[in-house]
Coordinates of C-alpha atoms and ligand atoms in Angstrom, one line a residue:
M17 CA 0.0 0.0 0.0
A18 CA 1.5 3.3 -1.1
G19 CA 0.7 6.8 -2.2
I20 CA 1.7 9.4 -4.8
Y21 CA 2.0 13.1 -4.1
I22 CA 2.3 15.6 -7.0
H23 CA 3.6 19.0 -6.3
I24 CA 2.2 21.7 -8.6
P25 CA 4.5 24.7 -7.9
F26 CA 2.3 27.6 -9.1
C27 CA 0.0 30.1 -7.3
K28 CA -1.9 33.1 -8.5
K29 CA -0.8 35.2 -5.5
A30 CA 1.7 34.8 -2.7
C31 CA -0.2 34.5 0.6
H32 CA 1.5 36.6 3.2
Y33 CA 2.0 33.7 5.7
C34 CA 3.1 31.0 3.3
N35 CA 6.6 29.5 2.9
F36 CA 5.8 26.6 0.6
H37 CA 7.5 26.2 -2.7
F38 CA 5.6 28.0 -5.5
S39 CA 6.0 30.6 -8.2
T40 CA 3.5 33.2 -9.3
T41 CA 5.0 33.1 -12.8
T42 CA 3.2 30.5 -15.0
Y43 CA 4.5 31.1 -18.5
Y44 CA 6.4 27.8 -18.4
R45 CA 3.5 25.9 -17.0
D46 CA 3.3 23.4 -19.9
E47 CA 7.0 22.7 -19.7
M48 CA 6.6 22.0 -16.0
L49 CA 3.7 19.6 -16.6
E50 CA 5.8 17.8 -19.2
A51 CA 8.6 17.5 -16.6
I52 CA 6.3 16.2 -13.9
N53 CA 4.8 13.7 -16.3
K54 CA 8.3 12.6 -17.3
E55 CA 9.4 12.3 -13.6
L56 CA 6.4 10.0 -13.0
V57 CA 7.9 7.7 -15.6
L58 CA 11.5 8.0 -14.4
Q59 CA 10.4 7.2 -10.9
Q60 CA 8.2 4.2 -11.7
S61 CA 10.3 1.7 -9.9
Y62 CA 10.6 3.7 -6.6
L63 CA 7.6 2.1 -5.0
H64 CA 8.5 -1.4 -6.3
N65 CA 5.1 -1.9 -7.8
Q66 CA 3.2 -1.6 -4.5
T67 CA -0.4 -0.8 -5.0
I68 CA -1.2 2.9 -5.0
H69 CA -4.2 3.6 -2.8
T70 CA -4.0 7.4 -2.7
I71 CA -3.0 10.1 -5.1
Y72 CA -2.7 13.7 -3.9
F73 CA -2.3 16.9 -6.0
G74 CA -0.8 19.5 -3.7
G75 CA 1.3 22.6 -4.0
G76 CA 1.2 25.5 -4.7
T77 CA -2.3 25.5 -6.1
P78 CA -3.1 22.5 -8.3
S79 CA -6.5 23.9 -9.1
I80 CA -4.8 26.5 -11.2
L81 CA -4.3 23.8 -13.8
P82 CA -7.0 22.9 -16.4
A83 CA -8.8 19.7 -15.7
G84 CA -7.2 18.2 -18.8
A85 CA -3.7 18.5 -17.3
I86 CA -4.8 16.7 -14.2
Q87 CA -6.4 14.0 -16.4
T88 CA -3.1 13.6 -18.3
L89 CA -1.1 13.2 -15.0
L90 CA -3.6 10.6 -13.8
Q91 CA -3.3 8.8 -17.1
T92 CA 0.5 8.6 -16.8
I93 CA 0.1 7.2 -13.2
R94 CA -2.3 4.6 -14.4
E95 CA 0.0 3.6 -17.2
H96 CA 3.1 3.2 -15.1
Y97 CA 1.9 2.3 -11.6
N98 CA -0.2 -0.4 -10.0
V99 CA -3.2 1.7 -9.0
A100 CA -6.0 0.2 -6.8
P101 CA -9.4 0.0 -8.3
S102 CA -10.9 3.0 -6.3
P103 CA -8.0 5.1 -5.1
E104 CA -8.6 8.3 -3.0
I105 CA -7.7 11.1 -5.4
T106 CA -7.4 14.5 -3.7
L107 CA -6.9 17.9 -5.3
E108 CA -5.9 20.9 -3.2
A109 CA -7.9 23.8 -4.6
N110 CA -8.5 27.5 -4.0
P111 CA -12.1 28.8 -4.1
D112 CA -11.5 31.3 -6.9
D113 CA -10.6 28.4 -9.3
L114 CA -13.6 26.4 -8.5
L115 CA -16.3 27.7 -10.8
P116 CA -19.1 25.2 -11.5
G117 CA -17.8 24.3 -15.0
K118 CA -14.3 23.6 -13.6
L119 CA -15.7 21.6 -10.7
Q120 CA -17.7 19.4 -13.1
E121 CA -14.5 18.8 -15.2
L122 CA -12.5 17.9 -12.2
F123 CA -15.2 15.5 -11.0
D124 CA -15.3 13.9 -14.5
A125 CA -11.5 13.6 -14.5
G126 CA -11.7 11.4 -11.4
I127 CA -11.0 13.7 -8.5
N128 CA -13.0 12.3 -5.6
R129 CA -11.7 14.5 -2.8
L130 CA -11.3 18.2 -2.6
S131 CA -9.1 20.0 0.0
I132 CA -10.1 23.6 -0.3
G133 CA -8.1 26.5 1.1
V134 CA -10.9 28.5 2.6
Q135 CA -8.9 29.9 5.6
S136 CA -11.7 32.2 6.7
F137 CA -15.2 33.2 5.6
F138 CA -14.4 36.8 6.6
E139 CA -13.2 39.4 4.2
D140 CA -10.8 41.2 6.6
D141 CA -9.0 38.0 7.3
L142 CA -8.7 37.1 3.6
Q143 CA -7.4 40.6 2.8
W144 CA -4.5 40.7 5.2
M145 CA -3.6 37.1 4.2
N146 CA -3.4 38.3 0.6
R147 CA -5.6 35.4 -0.5
A148 CA -6.8 35.4 -4.1
H149 CA -10.4 34.7 -3.2
N150 CA -13.1 36.5 -1.3
A151 CA -15.6 35.4 1.3
D152 CA -18.4 35.0 -1.2
Q153 CA -16.3 32.7 -3.4
A154 CA -15.4 30.6 -0.4
L155 CA -19.0 29.9 0.4
R156 CA -20.2 29.4 -3.2
C157 CA -17.6 27.0 -4.3
L158 CA -18.5 24.7 -1.4
Q159 CA -22.2 24.7 -2.3
D160 CA -21.4 24.2 -6.0
A161 CA -19.0 21.3 -5.2
Q162 CA -21.6 19.5 -3.2
R163 CA -24.3 20.1 -5.8
I164 CA -22.0 18.6 -8.5
G165 CA -21.5 15.5 -6.3
F166 CA -18.3 16.0 -4.3
S167 CA -19.1 14.4 -0.9
N168 CA -15.5 14.1 0.4
I169 CA -14.5 17.7 1.0
S170 CA -12.0 19.1 3.4
I171 CA -11.5 22.8 4.2
D172 CA -8.5 24.5 5.7
L173 CA -9.1 27.2 8.3
I174 CA -6.6 29.4 10.1
Y175 CA -7.0 30.6 13.7
G176 CA -5.2 32.9 16.0
G177 CA -4.8 35.6 13.2
P178 CA -4.7 39.3 14.0
T179 CA -8.2 40.1 12.7
L180 CA -10.0 36.9 13.8
T181 CA -12.1 37.6 16.9
D182 CA -13.4 34.7 19.1
E183 CA -16.8 35.3 17.6
A184 CA -15.6 35.3 14.0
W185 CA -13.7 32.0 14.7
K186 CA -16.9 30.5 16.1
Q187 CA -18.7 31.6 13.0
N188 CA -16.0 30.2 10.7
V189 CA -16.2 26.8 12.3
H190 CA -20.0 26.8 12.5
Q191 CA -20.2 27.8 8.9
A192 CA -18.3 24.6 8.0
F193 CA -20.7 22.6 10.2
A194 CA -23.8 24.3 8.6
L195 CA -22.5 23.3 5.2
N196 CA -21.9 19.7 6.3
I197 CA -18.2 19.7 5.5
P198 CA -17.0 16.3 6.6
H199 CA -13.3 17.1 7.2
L200 CA -11.6 20.2 8.6
S201 CA -7.9 21.0 8.7
C202 CA -7.3 23.8 11.2
Y203 CA -4.0 25.5 11.7
A204 CA -2.7 28.1 14.2
L205 CA -1.2 31.0 12.3
T206 CA 2.5 30.7 12.5
V207 CA 5.1 33.3 11.4
E208 CA 7.6 31.6 9.1
P209 CA 10.9 33.5 8.8
G210 CA 11.2 35.4 5.5
T211 CA 7.5 35.6 4.8
A212 CA 5.7 38.9 4.1
L213 CA 3.9 38.3 7.4
D214 CA 7.2 38.1 9.2
H215 CA 8.3 41.4 7.5
F216 CA 5.0 43.2 8.3
I217 CA 5.2 42.2 12.0
N218 CA 8.8 43.3 12.2
K219 CA 7.8 46.7 10.7
K220 CA 4.8 46.8 13.1
K221 CA 2.3 47.0 10.2
I222 CA 0.6 43.9 11.6
P223 CA 0.4 43.2 15.4
A224 CA 2.6 40.3 16.6
I225 CA 0.8 36.9 16.9
D226 CA -0.7 36.4 20.3
P227 CA 0.0 32.8 21.4
D228 CA -2.7 33.0 24.1
K229 CA -5.3 33.8 21.4
A230 CA -4.3 30.8 19.3
A231 CA -4.4 28.5 22.3
K232 CA -7.9 29.8 23.2
H233 CA -9.1 29.3 19.6
F234 CA -7.6 25.7 19.6
E235 CA -9.5 24.9 22.9
M236 CA -12.7 26.4 21.6
L237 CA -12.3 24.4 18.4
M238 CA -11.7 21.1 20.2
N239 CA -14.9 21.6 22.2
W240 CA -17.1 22.5 19.1
V241 CA -15.9 19.7 16.9
E242 CA -16.5 17.1 19.7
E243 CA -20.0 18.4 20.1
A244 CA -20.6 18.3 16.4
G245 CA -19.5 14.6 16.0
Y246 CA -16.1 15.1 14.4
E247 CA -13.2 12.9 15.5
H248 CA -10.0 14.9 16.4
Y249 CA -7.8 12.2 14.7
E250 CA -4.7 14.3 14.3
I251 CA -3.7 17.5 16.0
S252 CA -4.7 19.7 13.1
N253 CA -7.3 17.4 11.5
Y254 CA -11.0 16.6 12.3
A255 CA -13.2 14.2 10.5
K256 CA -16.7 12.8 10.6
P257 CA -16.7 9.0 10.9
G258 CA -15.2 7.4 7.9
M259 CA -14.0 10.7 6.4
H260 CA -10.3 10.7 7.4
S261 CA -7.8 11.7 4.8
Q262 CA -6.5 8.3 3.7
H263 CA -3.4 9.9 2.0
N264 CA -2.3 11.9 5.1
S265 CA -3.2 9.0 7.4
S266 CA -0.8 6.8 5.4
Y267 CA 2.0 9.3 6.0
W268 CA 1.2 9.2 9.7
K269 CA 1.3 5.3 9.6
G270 CA 4.8 5.4 8.0
M271 CA 3.6 4.0 4.6
P272 CA 5.8 4.6 1.6
Y273 CA 5.0 7.4 -0.8
L274 CA 6.5 8.9 -3.9
G275 CA 6.5 12.7 -4.3
V276 CA 7.1 14.2 -7.8
G277 CA 7.6 17.8 -8.8
P278 CA 9.9 20.4 -7.5
S279 CA 10.4 20.3 -3.7
A280 CA 8.4 17.1 -3.3
H281 CA 9.5 14.5 -0.7
S282 CA 9.5 10.7 -1.0
Y283 CA 9.8 8.0 1.6
D284 CA 10.5 4.3 0.9
G285 CA 10.5 2.9 4.4
N286 CA 14.3 3.4 4.9
S287 CA 15.2 6.7 3.3
R288 CA 13.8 10.0 2.5
Q289 CA 14.5 12.0 -0.6
W290 CA 13.5 15.5 -1.7
N291 CA 13.6 17.2 -5.0
V292 CA 15.2 20.5 -5.6
A293 CA 12.9 23.4 -4.6
N294 CA 13.7 25.4 -7.8
N295 CA 11.5 25.2 -10.8
Q296 CA 14.1 25.9 -13.5
L297 CA 16.7 23.5 -12.0
Y298 CA 14.1 20.9 -11.6
M299 CA 13.0 21.1 -15.3
Q300 CA 16.6 21.2 -16.6
S301 CA 17.5 18.1 -14.6
I302 CA 14.4 16.2 -15.7
R303 CA 15.1 17.1 -19.4
Q304 CA 18.4 15.3 -18.9
D305 CA 16.6 12.2 -17.4
T306 CA 17.9 12.8 -13.9
V307 CA 15.6 13.3 -10.9
P308 CA 17.2 16.2 -8.9
A309 CA 16.9 14.7 -5.5
E310 CA 18.9 14.5 -2.3
V311 CA 18.7 11.3 -0.3
E312 CA 19.0 10.7 3.4
T313 CA 19.1 7.2 4.9
L314 CA 17.2 7.2 8.2
S315 CA 19.2 6.1 11.2
P316 CA 17.3 4.1 13.9
A317 CA 17.2 7.2 16.1
M318 CA 15.7 9.3 13.3
K319 CA 13.1 6.7 12.7
F320 CA 12.2 6.5 16.3
N321 CA 12.1 10.2 16.8
E322 CA 9.9 10.6 13.8
Y323 CA 7.6 7.8 15.0
M324 CA 7.2 9.5 18.4
M325 CA 6.6 13.0 16.9
I326 CA 3.9 11.7 14.5
S327 CA 2.2 9.1 16.6
L328 CA 1.6 11.3 19.5
R329 CA -0.1 13.8 17.3
T330 CA -2.7 11.2 16.3
S331 CA -5.7 10.0 18.2
R332 CA -4.5 6.4 17.8
G333 CA -1.4 7.3 19.8
T334 CA 2.0 5.7 20.3
D335 CA 1.8 1.9 20.0
L336 CA 4.0 0.4 22.7
A337 CA 4.1 -3.0 21.0
Y338 CA 5.3 -1.3 17.8
I339 CA 8.1 0.4 19.7
S340 CA 9.1 -2.9 21.3
E341 CA 9.0 -4.7 18.0
H342 CA 10.9 -2.1 15.9
F343 CA 13.2 -0.4 18.5
G344 CA 13.5 -2.9 21.3
E345 CA 11.9 -3.8 24.6
A346 CA 14.4 -1.6 26.6
L347 CA 13.2 1.5 24.8
R348 CA 9.6 0.6 25.4
L349 CA 10.3 0.4 29.1
D350 CA 12.1 3.8 28.9
I351 CA 9.1 5.3 27.3
E352 CA 6.7 4.0 29.8
T353 CA 8.9 5.4 32.6
G354 CA 9.3 8.7 30.8
S355 CA 5.6 9.1 30.3
K356 CA 4.8 8.9 34.0
P357 CA 5.4 12.6 34.8
F358 CA 3.1 13.6 31.9
I359 CA 0.4 11.2 33.0
T360 CA 0.6 12.7 36.5
K361 CA 0.2 16.2 35.0
G362 CA -2.8 15.0 33.1
W363 CA -1.2 15.5 29.7
M364 CA -1.0 11.9 28.7
T365 CA -3.0 8.7 29.3
T366 CA -2.3 5.1 28.7
D367 CA -4.3 1.8 28.5
G368 CA -1.1 -0.2 28.8
H369 CA -0.9 -0.6 25.0
F370 CA -1.0 2.9 23.6
L371 CA 0.1 6.3 24.9
R372 CA -2.1 9.2 24.0
L373 CA -2.2 12.9 24.6
T374 CA -5.1 14.3 26.6
K375 CA -6.9 17.5 25.5
E376 CA -4.5 19.5 27.8
G377 CA -1.5 17.6 26.4
K378 CA -2.4 18.5 22.8
F379 CA -1.3 22.1 23.5
F380 CA 2.2 20.8 24.1
A381 CA 2.4 17.9 21.6
D382 CA 5.7 18.7 19.9
G383 CA 7.4 19.6 23.2
I384 CA 6.2 16.4 24.9
A385 CA 7.3 14.2 21.9
A386 CA 10.8 15.9 22.0
E387 CA 11.2 14.8 25.6
F388 CA 11.3 11.2 24.3
F389 CA 13.8 11.7 21.5
M390 CA 16.9 9.6 21.1
E391 CA 20.3 10.8 20.0
D392 CA 22.1 9.1 17.2
Ligands
SF4_417 S1 -2.3 29.5 -2.3 FE1 -1.5 28.0 -0.8 S2 0.6 27.5 -1.5 FE2 -0.1 29.3 -2.6 S3 0.8 31.0 -1.5 FE3 -1.3 30.7 -0.7 S4 -1.1 29.3 1.0 FE4 0.9 29.2 -0.2

């Protein structure tokens, strides 16, 4: 069981908080698509013919592409990989791209899950973020997508931002509930170095992010989603029963995946590799039949630290039998001992088989995981 991720490195506008790899110049779009198609062929043995259960178009903004281009990429995957009969095929999309005609074409091309970058249903939030869409487009694209037949929809929302009041945050989340959106990905606004947001905060054009506000929004969110029947299955992800993201869940379970396109990462169970995050260098290299990737073989300590970091963020938790089997019984015992202070504080629980974060513990997820890290 494996997945394929395709990175489409183009966006209409640069959102002020974003540090992903993308370009707002699209004149070489067709050349890039040719390169990504070719990389899919060059990398066809990476997953050793394992069955592909999930395909994920991310970016950047994949919805910027015509549906025909998505169809061509899917065709290349089907010709060169062993694809399961009904794979989950997700497209990340922005509301301004999702007009009814385009939605229908994407549906017909085989996209069966949309992950839509709504971020907020309020104009003042969207404006400081420099999003390409407005609040009305955010609402209408969701209604149109559902009318056309997309039932598996996720939306991204950002909390803790400078213009987002507690009441507006409540309205954002409850708007998603009212629209019957089965999956939410909600992120605290973070200031990444070098972004426009970082610059504006340094210049005092935007107030600094208030961590207490973000923590309050997170707490409010956890209560609302619980009441509304969503499972908080990963620290930033909430789903109605049966509506988890299969693609992201397979990352969290440590399944192998191939990432194609500039800056895309791949994992084969033992090593990670990542493509150059530069569109021109990527295309040049692929033209010469070489995948421009750096490779890192994971040491046992790296694998363990990664497992702790990821597993503690999920509702399934850290599987003590898995630790014992893959890293040794001594480490399992260390972890049980190390978890005791957190259990006493009320930040962790255990049933003897799994360690899980409590609601309180989720505020400190990364810090708690780091306390268990091993050194090489
Ligand atoms: S659309 Fe997405 S990838 Fe593009 S700049 Fe905005 S947040 Fe970043």
